[in-house]
Amino acid sequence: MNRGRDKAYESRHRKADRLYELDGLRLAAALCVVLFHYTFSGPVGGTTTITYPEISGLTQYGYLGVDLFFLISGFVVLMSAWGKSPRAFAASRLARLYPAYWLGVAVTALVTVTLGQGMFEVSPIQVLANLTMFQSVADVPNVDVVYWTLWAEMRFYFLILAFAWVGMTRGRVMAMLWGWLAMTALVQAGVLPGVADLVVQSEFAHYFIAGMALFMVYRFGVTWQTLLLVPLCLANAVYRGIGYADAVGRRYGAEYDPWVIAIVIAAAFLVMTLVAVRALRPLARPWLVTAGALTYPLYLLHGHIGFVVIERTGGAVDRWVLLAALVAVMCLAAHAVHRWVERPAAPLVRRLAGPRTPPGATGSPPPVPVRPPDAAGRY
């Protein structure tokens, strides 16, 4: 009976449209992070001298856009991996991650060397290590502070890759999600050693787990397991989120309202749940694809480059004009990177790294109904 129900869900999903709503959510999350950096962390942290006290009390919560990124990533990365071979999944990740990232590292390093003297430092060894995206393993500083999230995403991808080797089924995925959540609790309780957190990522695991569980809702419908699993992840997300906000507040000498943190995190879970049950489908618009395409390049480029531009030009330009123009220019630059770097390079990377098709054989598309970009806007 369950097998017949699963086939019915899969048949319906094959006819589903692209999840355009996720494209819009990703860009909204990215813009929250951008405003957090430009109007709060930059001036409050001493990186820039142009301040925005009128809005910083609101934009100081913008870092929570990263939490939404991770939640979306759990959903769409599992979606993209379902039905793929390990090699095909790895090739798709390489194609989505590296072309724009390599350009981002190069441009950020160039701006740092030419215009960012006295603000940031970068060395050739640091740049070379960053090009691998594994600089954290060797404890090499990031060329741009925002790259820390990519290491968290990369570790998640490795978990999915390992699971692709085992073989994904509905039962195995749910068992893995429960196991991962249990290990998260054990790490937080101090039962497992701290080194285990390199894999578990207890600080953000609840987002990845909940996103994957919501993809299972989208694919197979609501079950008692997802009804229990997602609220447990939400509870842990709020608990860890409030603790993380305290740490951010100490770093910047700011106060964070725990109720605001809880409401924002709950809202992120709610909107993703609405996506999973297709309640937001009437709001989806094809033009949101363009918005989603900006997300990853915008995230890669906006950090140190934006800080340098603000500091070098802030004294000569009205600060509000500067903020609006900088965000607009960064979005245009992101579009250019997507148009002239990501789109041409991705097929080449897939051909080089992807599975080989034997002569005379024809590949069949995976049974995943929709393949939207991932949480960072990668295609």
Short mmCIF file of N, CA and C in Angstrom, two decimals, residues 229-363:
data_model
loop_
_atom_site.label_atom_id
_atom_site.label_comp_id
_atom_site.label_asym_id
_atom_site.label_seq_id
_atom_site.Cartn_x
_atom_site.Cartn_y
_atom_site.Cartn_z
N LEU A 229 9.42 15.38 13.53
CA LEU A 229 10.81 15.75 13.29
C LEU A 229 10.98 17.26 13.08
N VAL A 230 10.14 17.87 12.27
CA VAL A 230 10.30 19.29 11.96
C VAL A 230 10.12 20.16 13.20
N PRO A 231 9.09 19.94 14.05
CA PRO A 231 9.00 20.76 15.27
C PRO A 231 10.18 20.55 16.22
N LEU A 232 10.72 19.34 16.29
CA LEU A 232 11.91 19.13 17.13
C LEU A 232 13.10 19.94 16.61
N CYS A 233 13.26 19.96 15.30
CA CYS A 233 14.32 20.77 14.71
C CYS A 233 14.09 22.25 14.98
N LEU A 234 12.84 22.69 14.88
CA LEU A 234 12.52 24.09 15.16
C LEU A 234 12.87 24.44 16.60
N ALA A 235 12.52 23.57 17.53
CA ALA A 235 12.82 23.85 18.94
C ALA A 235 14.32 23.98 19.16
N ASN A 236 15.11 23.08 18.56
CA ASN A 236 16.56 23.16 18.73
C ASN A 236 17.13 24.38 18.01
N ALA A 237 16.53 24.72 16.86
CA ALA A 237 16.99 25.90 16.13
C ALA A 237 16.80 27.17 16.96
N VAL A 238 15.66 27.28 17.62
CA VAL A 238 15.40 28.44 18.47
C VAL A 238 16.37 28.46 19.65
N TYR A 239 16.55 27.30 20.27
CA TYR A 239 17.47 27.20 21.41
C TYR A 239 18.89 27.61 21.02
N ARG A 240 19.40 27.04 19.93
CA ARG A 240 20.76 27.38 19.51
C ARG A 240 20.83 28.79 18.94
N GLY A 241 19.74 29.23 18.29
CA GLY A 241 19.73 30.57 17.71
C GLY A 241 19.82 31.66 18.76
N ILE A 242 19.14 31.47 19.89
CA ILE A 242 19.21 32.45 20.96
C ILE A 242 20.61 32.49 21.55
N GLY A 243 21.21 31.31 21.71
CA GLY A 243 22.58 31.27 22.21
C GLY A 243 23.57 31.91 21.25
N TYR A 244 23.37 31.68 19.96
CA TYR A 244 24.24 32.28 18.95
C TYR A 244 24.08 33.79 18.93
N ALA A 245 22.84 34.26 19.10
CA ALA A 245 22.59 35.71 19.13
C ALA A 245 23.31 36.36 20.30
N ASP A 246 23.38 35.68 21.43
CA ASP A 246 24.13 36.21 22.57
C ASP A 246 25.60 36.40 22.22
N ALA A 247 26.15 35.41 21.50
CA ALA A 247 27.55 35.51 21.10
C ALA A 247 27.76 36.66 20.11
N VAL A 248 26.84 36.82 19.16
CA VAL A 248 26.93 37.93 18.20
C VAL A 248 26.81 39.26 18.94
N GLY A 249 25.91 39.33 19.91
CA GLY A 249 25.73 40.55 20.67
C GLY A 249 26.98 40.93 21.45
N ARG A 250 27.64 39.93 22.05
CA ARG A 250 28.88 40.23 22.78
C ARG A 250 29.96 40.72 21.83
N ARG A 251 30.00 40.15 20.64
CA ARG A 251 31.02 40.54 19.67
C ARG A 251 30.86 41.99 19.23
N TYR A 252 29.62 42.42 19.03
CA TYR A 252 29.38 43.76 18.51
C TYR A 252 28.87 44.74 19.56
N GLY A 253 28.77 44.30 20.81
CA GLY A 253 28.27 45.18 21.85
C GLY A 253 26.83 45.58 21.64
N ALA A 254 26.02 44.65 21.14
CA ALA A 254 24.61 44.92 20.84
C ALA A 254 23.73 43.96 21.63
N GLU A 255 22.48 44.32 21.76
CA GLU A 255 21.51 43.47 22.44
C GLU A 255 20.55 42.87 21.43
N TYR A 256 20.29 41.58 21.58
CA TYR A 256 19.34 40.88 20.72
C TYR A 256 18.17 40.40 21.55
N ASP A 257 16.98 40.66 21.05
CA ASP A 257 15.76 40.23 21.72
C ASP A 257 15.52 38.76 21.41
N PRO A 258 15.52 37.89 22.42
CA PRO A 258 15.32 36.46 22.14
C PRO A 258 13.98 36.17 21.48
N TRP A 259 12.96 36.99 21.77
CA TRP A 259 11.67 36.78 21.14
C TRP A 259 11.73 37.06 19.64
N VAL A 260 12.47 38.07 19.26
CA VAL A 260 12.63 38.36 17.83
C VAL A 260 13.36 37.22 17.15
N ILE A 261 14.41 36.71 17.77
CA ILE A 261 15.15 35.57 17.21
C ILE A 261 14.21 34.39 17.01
N ALA A 262 13.43 34.08 18.04
CA ALA A 262 12.52 32.94 17.96
C ALA A 262 11.48 33.14 16.86
N ILE A 263 10.94 34.35 16.75
CA ILE A 263 9.90 34.61 15.75
C ILE A 263 10.47 34.51 14.33
N VAL A 264 11.66 35.06 14.12
CA VAL A 264 12.27 35.01 12.78
C VAL A 264 12.56 33.56 12.38
N ILE A 265 13.11 32.78 13.29
CA ILE A 265 13.42 31.38 12.97
C ILE A 265 12.13 30.60 12.72
N ALA A 266 11.12 30.83 13.56
CA ALA A 266 9.84 30.15 13.35
C ALA A 266 9.22 30.55 12.02
N ALA A 267 9.37 31.81 11.63
CA ALA A 267 8.83 32.26 10.35
C ALA A 267 9.53 31.56 9.19
N ALA A 268 10.85 31.35 9.32
CA ALA A 268 11.59 30.64 8.27
C ALA A 268 11.08 29.21 8.13
N PHE A 269 10.86 28.54 9.25
CA PHE A 269 10.31 27.18 9.21
C PHE A 269 8.91 27.18 8.61
N LEU A 270 8.11 28.17 8.98
CA LEU A 270 6.74 28.23 8.48
C LEU A 270 6.70 28.40 6.98
N VAL A 271 7.50 29.34 6.46
CA VAL A 271 7.45 29.59 5.02
C VAL A 271 7.97 28.39 4.24
N MET A 272 8.97 27.68 4.78
CA MET A 272 9.45 26.49 4.09
C MET A 272 8.43 25.35 4.17
N THR A 273 7.69 25.29 5.26
CA THR A 273 6.61 24.30 5.36
C THR A 273 5.53 24.59 4.33
N LEU A 274 5.21 25.86 4.15
CA LEU A 274 4.22 26.25 3.14
C LEU A 274 4.70 25.90 1.74
N VAL A 275 6.01 26.04 1.50
CA VAL A 275 6.56 25.62 0.21
C VAL A 275 6.39 24.12 0.04
N ALA A 276 6.68 23.36 1.10
CA ALA A 276 6.62 21.90 1.02
C ALA A 276 5.22 21.38 0.73
N VAL A 277 4.21 22.05 1.26
CA VAL A 277 2.83 21.60 1.03
C VAL A 277 2.18 22.35 -0.13
N ARG A 278 3.00 23.10 -0.89
CA ARG A 278 2.59 23.79 -2.11
C ARG A 278 1.60 24.94 -1.87
N ALA A 279 1.57 25.46 -0.65
CA ALA A 279 0.63 26.55 -0.36
C ALA A 279 1.07 27.86 -0.99
N LEU A 280 2.37 27.99 -1.31
CA LEU A 280 2.86 29.23 -1.90
C LEU A 280 2.92 29.17 -3.42
N ARG A 281 2.46 28.10 -4.01
CA ARG A 281 2.51 27.96 -5.46
C ARG A 281 1.82 29.12 -6.19
N PRO A 282 0.69 29.67 -5.68
CA PRO A 282 0.06 30.79 -6.39
C PRO A 282 0.94 32.04 -6.46
N LEU A 283 1.93 32.17 -5.57
CA LEU A 283 2.80 33.34 -5.57
C LEU A 283 4.00 33.18 -6.48
N ALA A 284 4.22 31.97 -6.99
CA ALA A 284 5.40 31.71 -7.82
C ALA A 284 5.28 32.42 -9.16
N ARG A 285 6.38 33.03 -9.58
CA ARG A 285 6.44 33.71 -10.86
C ARG A 285 7.74 33.33 -11.57
N PRO A 286 7.69 33.10 -12.88
CA PRO A 286 8.91 32.71 -13.60
C PRO A 286 10.05 33.70 -13.48
N TRP A 287 9.75 35.00 -13.34
CA TRP A 287 10.82 35.98 -13.26
C TRP A 287 11.66 35.82 -12.00
N LEU A 288 11.16 35.10 -11.02
CA LEU A 288 11.93 34.86 -9.81
C LEU A 288 13.19 34.03 -10.07
N VAL A 289 13.22 33.33 -11.20
CA VAL A 289 14.43 32.59 -11.56
C VAL A 289 15.62 33.53 -11.65
N THR A 290 15.40 34.72 -12.24
CA THR A 290 16.46 35.71 -12.33
C THR A 290 16.91 36.15 -10.95
N ALA A 291 15.97 36.33 -10.04
CA ALA A 291 16.32 36.71 -8.67
C ALA A 291 17.16 35.63 -8.01
N GLY A 292 16.76 34.39 -8.18
CA GLY A 292 17.53 33.31 -7.58
C GLY A 292 18.92 33.18 -8.14
N ALA A 293 19.08 33.49 -9.43
CA ALA A 293 20.39 33.39 -10.07
C ALA A 293 21.40 34.37 -9.50
N LEU A 294 20.92 35.47 -8.91
CA LEU A 294 21.82 36.47 -8.35
C LEU A 294 22.42 36.04 -7.02
N THR A 295 21.77 35.12 -6.33
CA THR A 295 22.04 34.91 -4.91
C THR A 295 23.47 34.49 -4.62
N TYR A 296 23.94 33.43 -5.24
CA TYR A 296 25.28 32.92 -4.94
C TYR A 296 26.37 33.92 -5.30
N PRO A 297 26.39 34.47 -6.54
CA PRO A 297 27.42 35.47 -6.84
C PRO A 297 27.33 36.71 -5.95
N LEU A 298 26.12 37.14 -5.62
CA LEU A 298 25.96 38.29 -4.73
C LEU A 298 26.57 38.00 -3.38
N TYR A 299 26.32 36.82 -2.86
CA TYR A 299 26.87 36.45 -1.56
C TYR A 299 28.39 36.43 -1.61
N LEU A 300 28.96 35.91 -2.68
CA LEU A 300 30.41 35.80 -2.79
C LEU A 300 31.11 37.15 -2.92
N LEU A 301 30.47 38.09 -3.60
CA LEU A 301 31.13 39.35 -3.96
C LEU A 301 30.90 40.49 -2.97
N HIS A 302 29.83 40.45 -2.19
CA HIS A 302 29.41 41.66 -1.50
C HIS A 302 30.27 42.02 -0.30
N GLY A 303 30.95 41.07 0.32
CA GLY A 303 31.59 41.28 1.61
C GLY A 303 32.71 42.30 1.63
N HIS A 304 33.92 41.82 1.52
CA HIS A 304 35.07 42.72 1.63
C HIS A 304 35.09 43.78 0.53
N ILE A 305 34.67 43.41 -0.66
CA ILE A 305 34.62 44.40 -1.75
C ILE A 305 33.69 45.54 -1.37
N GLY A 306 32.52 45.22 -0.84
CA GLY A 306 31.58 46.26 -0.43
C GLY A 306 32.13 47.12 0.69
N PHE A 307 32.78 46.51 1.67
CA PHE A 307 33.38 47.28 2.76
C PHE A 307 34.42 48.26 2.24
N VAL A 308 35.24 47.81 1.30
CA VAL A 308 36.27 48.68 0.73
C VAL A 308 35.62 49.86 -0.01
N VAL A 309 34.60 49.58 -0.81
CA VAL A 309 33.92 50.65 -1.54
C VAL A 309 33.30 51.66 -0.58
N ILE A 310 32.63 51.18 0.46
CA ILE A 310 32.01 52.08 1.43
C ILE A 310 33.04 52.98 2.08
N GLU A 311 34.14 52.39 2.50
CA GLU A 311 35.14 53.17 3.23
C GLU A 311 35.88 54.15 2.32
N ARG A 312 36.12 53.76 1.08
CA ARG A 312 36.90 54.63 0.19
C ARG A 312 36.05 55.75 -0.43
N THR A 313 34.75 55.56 -0.52
CA THR A 313 33.90 56.57 -1.18
C THR A 313 32.89 57.22 -0.26
N GLY A 314 32.76 56.72 0.96
CA GLY A 314 31.71 57.18 1.86
C GLY A 314 31.77 58.66 2.18
N GLY A 315 32.97 59.22 2.25
CA GLY A 315 33.09 60.63 2.59
C GLY A 315 32.66 61.57 1.49
N ALA A 316 32.57 61.07 0.25
CA ALA A 316 32.26 61.93 -0.89
C ALA A 316 30.85 61.73 -1.42
N VAL A 317 30.12 60.76 -0.90
CA VAL A 317 28.79 60.43 -1.42
C VAL A 317 27.81 60.35 -0.25
N ASP A 318 26.61 60.84 -0.47
CA ASP A 318 25.57 60.69 0.55
C ASP A 318 25.43 59.21 0.92
N ARG A 319 25.39 58.93 2.21
CA ARG A 319 25.46 57.54 2.68
C ARG A 319 24.28 56.70 2.20
N TRP A 320 23.10 57.30 2.07
CA TRP A 320 21.95 56.54 1.60
C TRP A 320 22.04 56.27 0.11
N VAL A 321 22.51 57.24 -0.62
CA VAL A 321 22.75 57.03 -2.05
C VAL A 321 23.81 55.96 -2.24
N LEU A 322 24.86 56.03 -1.43
CA LEU A 322 25.93 55.04 -1.50
C LEU A 322 25.39 53.64 -1.23
N LEU A 323 24.57 53.49 -0.20
CA LEU A 323 24.03 52.17 0.15
C LEU A 323 23.18 51.62 -0.98
N ALA A 324 22.26 52.42 -1.49
CA ALA A 324 21.38 51.96 -2.56
C ALA A 324 22.16 51.63 -3.81
N ALA A 325 23.11 52.51 -4.17
CA ALA A 325 23.90 52.28 -5.38
C ALA A 325 24.79 51.05 -5.24
N LEU A 326 25.36 50.87 -4.06
CA LEU A 326 26.25 49.72 -3.86
C LEU A 326 25.49 48.40 -3.97
N VAL A 327 24.32 48.34 -3.35
CA VAL A 327 23.52 47.12 -3.44
C VAL A 327 23.12 46.86 -4.89
N ALA A 328 22.73 47.92 -5.61
CA ALA A 328 22.34 47.76 -7.01
C ALA A 328 23.52 47.29 -7.86
N VAL A 329 24.69 47.89 -7.65
CA VAL A 329 25.87 47.50 -8.43
C VAL A 329 26.27 46.05 -8.11
N MET A 330 26.17 45.68 -6.85
CA MET A 330 26.50 44.30 -6.49
C MET A 330 25.54 43.32 -7.16
N CYS A 331 24.27 43.67 -7.24
CA CYS A 331 23.30 42.80 -7.92
C CYS A 331 23.61 42.70 -9.41
N LEU A 332 23.99 43.83 -10.03
CA LEU A 332 24.36 43.81 -11.44
C LEU A 332 25.62 42.97 -11.65
N ALA A 333 26.59 43.10 -10.76
CA ALA A 333 27.80 42.30 -10.86
C ALA A 333 27.47 40.81 -10.70
N ALA A 334 26.56 40.50 -9.78
CA ALA A 334 26.14 39.12 -9.59
C ALA A 334 25.49 38.56 -10.85
N HIS A 335 24.66 39.39 -11.49
CA HIS A 335 24.03 38.96 -12.74
C HIS A 335 25.07 38.70 -13.82
N ALA A 336 26.08 39.56 -13.89
CA ALA A 336 27.14 39.38 -14.88
C ALA A 336 27.90 38.08 -14.63
N VAL A 337 28.19 37.79 -13.37
CA VAL A 337 28.90 36.55 -13.04
C VAL A 337 28.06 35.34 -13.43
N HIS A 338 26.77 35.40 -13.14
CA HIS A 338 25.91 34.28 -13.52
C HIS A 338 25.84 34.11 -15.04
N ARG A 339 25.70 35.25 -15.74
CA ARG A 339 25.51 35.20 -17.19
C ARG A 339 26.77 34.77 -17.92
N TRP A 340 27.92 35.29 -17.51
CA TRP A 340 29.13 35.07 -18.29
C TRP A 340 30.15 34.13 -17.65
N VAL A 341 29.87 33.67 -16.44
CA VAL A 341 30.78 32.71 -15.78
C VAL A 341 30.06 31.41 -15.46
N GLU A 342 29.01 31.50 -14.63
CA GLU A 342 28.34 30.28 -14.18
C GLU A 342 27.70 29.51 -15.34
N ARG A 343 26.91 30.21 -16.15
CA ARG A 343 26.19 29.51 -17.21
C ARG A 343 27.11 28.85 -18.23
N PRO A 344 28.16 29.52 -18.72
CA PRO A 344 29.06 28.84 -19.66
C PRO A 344 29.91 27.75 -19.01
N ALA A 345 30.33 27.97 -17.76
CA ALA A 345 31.28 27.05 -17.13
C ALA A 345 30.62 25.79 -16.60
N ALA A 346 29.37 25.90 -16.11
CA ALA A 346 28.73 24.75 -15.47
C ALA A 346 28.63 23.53 -16.37
N PRO A 347 28.18 23.65 -17.63
CA PRO A 347 28.13 22.45 -18.49
C PRO A 347 29.50 21.83 -18.73
N LEU A 348 30.53 22.67 -18.85
CA LEU A 348 31.88 22.14 -19.06
C LEU A 348 32.34 21.34 -17.85
N VAL A 349 32.11 21.88 -16.65
CA VAL A 349 32.51 21.17 -15.44
C VAL A 349 31.76 19.85 -15.32
N ARG A 350 30.46 19.87 -15.66
CA ARG A 350 29.69 18.63 -15.58
C ARG A 350 30.22 17.58 -16.55
N ARG A 351 30.58 18.02 -17.75
CA ARG A 351 31.11 17.06 -18.73
C ARG A 351 32.44 16.48 -18.28
N LEU A 352 33.28 17.30 -17.65
CA LEU A 352 34.59 16.83 -17.21
C LEU A 352 34.50 15.92 -16.00
N ALA A 353 33.58 16.23 -15.10
CA ALA A 353 33.51 15.50 -13.83
C ALA A 353 32.38 14.49 -13.76
N GLY A 354 31.42 14.59 -14.67
CA GLY A 354 30.24 13.76 -14.58
C GLY A 354 30.44 12.36 -15.11
N PRO A 355 29.42 11.51 -14.96
CA PRO A 355 29.50 10.13 -15.42
C PRO A 355 29.56 10.04 -16.92
N ARG A 356 30.28 9.08 -17.41
CA ARG A 356 30.39 8.85 -18.84
C ARG A 356 29.24 7.96 -19.33
N THR A 357 28.66 8.31 -20.45
CA THR A 357 27.58 7.51 -21.03
C THR A 357 28.17 6.56 -22.06
N PRO A 358 28.01 5.25 -21.91
CA PRO A 358 28.56 4.30 -22.87
C PRO A 358 28.02 4.55 -24.27
N PRO A 359 28.81 4.24 -25.31
CA PRO A 359 28.36 4.44 -26.69
C PRO A 359 27.06 3.68 -26.93
N GLY A 360 26.12 4.38 -27.55
CA GLY A 360 24.84 3.76 -27.88
C GLY A 360 23.83 3.78 -26.76
N ALA A 361 24.29 4.16 -25.56
CA ALA A 361 23.36 4.18 -24.42
C ALA A 361 22.68 5.53 -24.34
N THR A 362 21.50 5.54 -23.83
CA THR A 362 20.77 6.80 -23.64
C THR A 362 20.42 6.92 -22.18
N GLY A 363 20.76 8.04 -21.60
CA GLY A 363 20.47 8.25 -20.19
C GLY A 363 19.03 8.64 -19.99
#
